[in-house]
mmCIF file of C-alpha atoms in Angstrom:
data_model
loop_
_atom_site.group_PDB
_atom_site.id
_atom_site.type_symbol
_atom_site.label_atom_id
_atom_site.label_comp_id
_atom_site.label_asym_id
_atom_site.label_seq_id
_atom_site.Cartn_x
_atom_site.Cartn_y
_atom_site.Cartn_z
ATOM 1 C CA MET U 1 -5.317 7.372 7.948
ATOM 2 C CA PHE U 2 -8.921 7.007 6.816
ATOM 3 C CA VAL U 3 -9.115 10.612 5.627
ATOM 4 C CA ALA U 4 -6.019 10.053 3.518
ATOM 5 C CA TYR U 5 -7.561 6.866 2.079
ATOM 6 C CA LEU U 6 -10.750 8.799 1.357
ATOM 7 C CA ALA U 7 -8.844 11.434 -0.624
ATOM 8 C CA VAL U 8 -6.752 8.927 -2.593
ATOM 9 C CA ALA U 9 -9.691 6.581 -3.207
ATOM 10 C CA LEU U 10 -11.853 9.409 -4.542
ATOM 11 C CA LEU U 11 -9.083 10.673 -6.814
ATOM 12 C CA LEU U 12 -8.375 7.185 -8.128
ATOM 13 C CA THR U 13 -12.102 6.492 -8.541
ATOM 14 C CA LEU U 14 -12.467 9.616 -10.640
ATOM 15 C CA ALA U 15 -9.511 8.641 -12.848
ATOM 16 C CA LEU U 16 -10.715 5.049 -13.239
ATOM 17 C CA SER U 17 -14.277 6.114 -14.025
ATOM 18 C CA ALA U 18 -13.112 8.574 -16.682
ATOM 19 C CA SER U 19 -10.797 5.987 -18.210
ATOM 20 C CA ALA U 20 -13.546 3.347 -18.191
ATOM 21 C CA PHE U 21 -15.966 5.772 -19.878
ATOM 22 C CA LEU U 22 -13.429 6.651 -22.569
ATOM 23 C CA THR U 23 -12.677 2.976 -23.137
ATOM 24 C CA PHE U 24 -16.367 1.977 -23.286
ATOM 25 C CA THR U 25 -17.048 4.766 -25.809
ATOM 26 C CA ARG U 26 -13.972 3.811 -27.845
ATOM 27 C CA ASN U 27 -12.347 7.201 -27.642
ATOM 28 C CA PRO U 28 -9.947 7.486 -30.605
ATOM 29 C CA GLN U 29 -6.969 8.248 -28.354
ATOM 30 C CA ILE U 30 -7.648 5.153 -26.228
ATOM 31 C CA VAL U 31 -8.233 2.950 -29.272
ATOM 32 C CA GLY U 32 -5.064 4.280 -30.898
ATOM 33 C CA SER U 33 -3.027 3.548 -27.781
ATOM 34 C CA MET U 34 -4.466 0.045 -27.469
ATOM 35 C CA THR U 35 -3.887 -0.639 -31.167
ATOM 36 C CA LYS U 36 -0.255 0.470 -30.833
ATOM 37 C CA LEU U 37 0.112 -2.043 -27.989
ATOM 38 C CA ASP U 38 -1.559 -4.824 -30.038
ATOM 39 C CA VAL U 39 -4.487 -5.071 -27.616
ATOM 40 C CA PRO U 40 -7.423 -6.605 -29.514
ATOM 41 C CA GLY U 41 -10.488 -4.379 -29.827
ATOM 42 C CA THR U 42 -12.599 -7.176 -28.344
ATOM 43 C CA TRP U 43 -10.747 -6.685 -25.045
ATOM 44 C CA LEU U 44 -11.823 -3.054 -24.635
ATOM 45 C CA PRO U 45 -15.174 -3.765 -22.931
ATOM 46 C CA TRP U 46 -13.460 -6.167 -20.526
ATOM 47 C CA LEU U 47 -10.702 -3.709 -19.687
ATOM 48 C CA ALA U 48 -13.234 -0.913 -19.195
ATOM 49 C CA SER U 49 -15.310 -3.182 -16.952
ATOM 50 C CA ALA U 50 -12.240 -3.993 -14.851
ATOM 51 C CA LYS U 51 -11.540 -0.277 -14.368
ATOM 52 C CA LEU U 52 -15.167 0.411 -13.469
ATOM 53 C CA ALA U 53 -15.186 -2.500 -11.012
ATOM 54 C CA GLY U 54 -12.041 -1.107 -9.407
ATOM 55 C CA ALA U 55 -13.640 2.322 -9.072
ATOM 56 C CA LEU U 56 -16.806 0.893 -7.521
ATOM 57 C CA GLY U 57 -14.763 -1.338 -5.206
ATOM 58 C CA LEU U 58 -12.745 1.618 -3.958
ATOM 59 C CA LEU U 59 -15.974 3.473 -3.181
ATOM 60 C CA ALA U 60 -17.455 0.448 -1.448
ATOM 61 C CA GLY U 61 -14.190 0.195 0.457
ATOM 62 C CA LEU U 62 -15.108 3.398 2.270
ATOM 63 C CA ALA U 63 -17.647 1.334 4.197
ATOM 64 C CA ILE U 64 -16.211 -2.183 3.911
ATOM 65 C CA ALA U 65 -12.460 -2.147 4.498
ATOM 66 C CA PRO U 66 -11.644 -5.595 3.044
ATOM 67 C CA LEU U 67 -13.486 -4.742 -0.166
ATOM 68 C CA GLY U 68 -11.536 -1.502 -0.511
ATOM 69 C CA ALA U 69 -8.247 -3.345 0.014
ATOM 70 C CA ALA U 70 -9.222 -6.005 -2.536
ATOM 71 C CA ALA U 71 -10.238 -3.357 -5.067
ATOM 72 C CA ALA U 72 -7.010 -1.431 -4.569
ATOM 73 C CA ALA U 73 -4.999 -4.651 -4.978
ATOM 74 C CA GLY U 74 -6.894 -5.403 -8.177
ATOM 75 C CA VAL U 75 -6.176 -1.915 -9.529
ATOM 76 C CA VAL U 76 -2.482 -2.339 -8.679
ATOM 77 C CA LEU U 77 -2.421 -5.610 -10.642
ATOM 78 C CA TYR U 78 -4.350 -4.078 -13.553
ATOM 79 C CA PHE U 79 -1.925 -1.194 -13.947
ATOM 80 C CA ALA U 80 1.121 -3.383 -13.329
ATOM 81 C CA GLY U 81 -0.090 -5.434 -16.289
ATOM 82 C CA ALA U 82 -0.567 -2.262 -18.310
ATOM 83 C CA LEU U 83 2.968 -1.164 -17.458
ATOM 84 C CA VAL U 84 4.409 -4.520 -18.526
ATOM 85 C CA THR U 85 2.425 -4.346 -21.779
ATOM 86 C CA HIS U 86 3.807 -0.884 -22.554
ATOM 87 C CA LEU U 87 7.377 -1.866 -21.759
ATOM 88 C CA ARG U 88 7.208 -5.080 -23.790
ATOM 89 C CA LYS U 89 6.206 -3.025 -26.814
ATOM 90 C CA LYS U 90 9.004 -0.544 -26.058
ATOM 91 C CA ASP U 91 6.436 2.192 -25.503
ATOM 92 C CA PHE U 92 7.997 4.369 -22.835
ATOM 93 C CA ALA U 93 5.180 6.915 -22.585
ATOM 94 C CA VAL U 94 4.146 5.328 -19.307
ATOM 95 C CA THR U 95 3.791 8.316 -16.976
ATOM 96 C CA PRO U 96 -0.018 7.997 -16.608
ATOM 97 C CA VAL U 97 0.265 4.260 -15.983
ATOM 98 C CA VAL U 98 2.998 4.729 -13.369
ATOM 99 C CA VAL U 99 1.044 7.483 -11.607
ATOM 100 C CA LEU U 100 -2.119 5.365 -11.459
ATOM 101 C CA THR U 101 -0.152 2.344 -10.265
ATOM 102 C CA LEU U 102 1.423 4.383 -7.467
ATOM 103 C CA LEU U 103 -1.959 5.866 -6.507
ATOM 104 C CA ALA U 104 -3.388 2.363 -6.295
ATOM 105 C CA VAL U 105 -0.468 1.209 -4.120
ATOM 106 C CA VAL U 106 -1.004 4.191 -1.822
ATOM 107 C CA ALA U 107 -4.751 3.432 -1.653
ATOM 108 C CA LEU U 108 -4.009 -0.184 -0.745
ATOM 109 C CA VAL U 109 -1.539 0.718 1.985
ATOM 110 C CA LEU U 110 -3.793 3.409 3.449
ATOM 111 C CA ARG U 111 -6.841 1.121 3.417
ATOM 112 C CA LEU U 112 -4.876 -1.601 5.193
ATOM 113 C CA LEU U 113 -3.530 0.853 7.784
ATOM 114 C CA SER U 114 -6.927 2.396 8.459
ATOM 115 C CA ALA U 115 -8.912 -0.832 8.763
#
């Protein structure tokens, strides 16, 4: 189970790190998406920090199981919130959000099973 967690955690860490970088640097595509969802620009650093914290927590979870589980749970909640935000605005282009949410759920389950 740990090897599976390792693979999923590394994949999710890569995705979260890239997303955090693009959010921190105010990539036009990210800013456009956030604007469409009525997310204030002042929230972008906080959202990017949450993604980066999730990525670092997943990596730390390779050595400290409870930290990995907590990070995965946090990422699940983050992307569940993102999904709700998209749906409330009737924005149904949610495939990336759903995929990341499911990856986070898988990471959480695998970390709990391999602890």
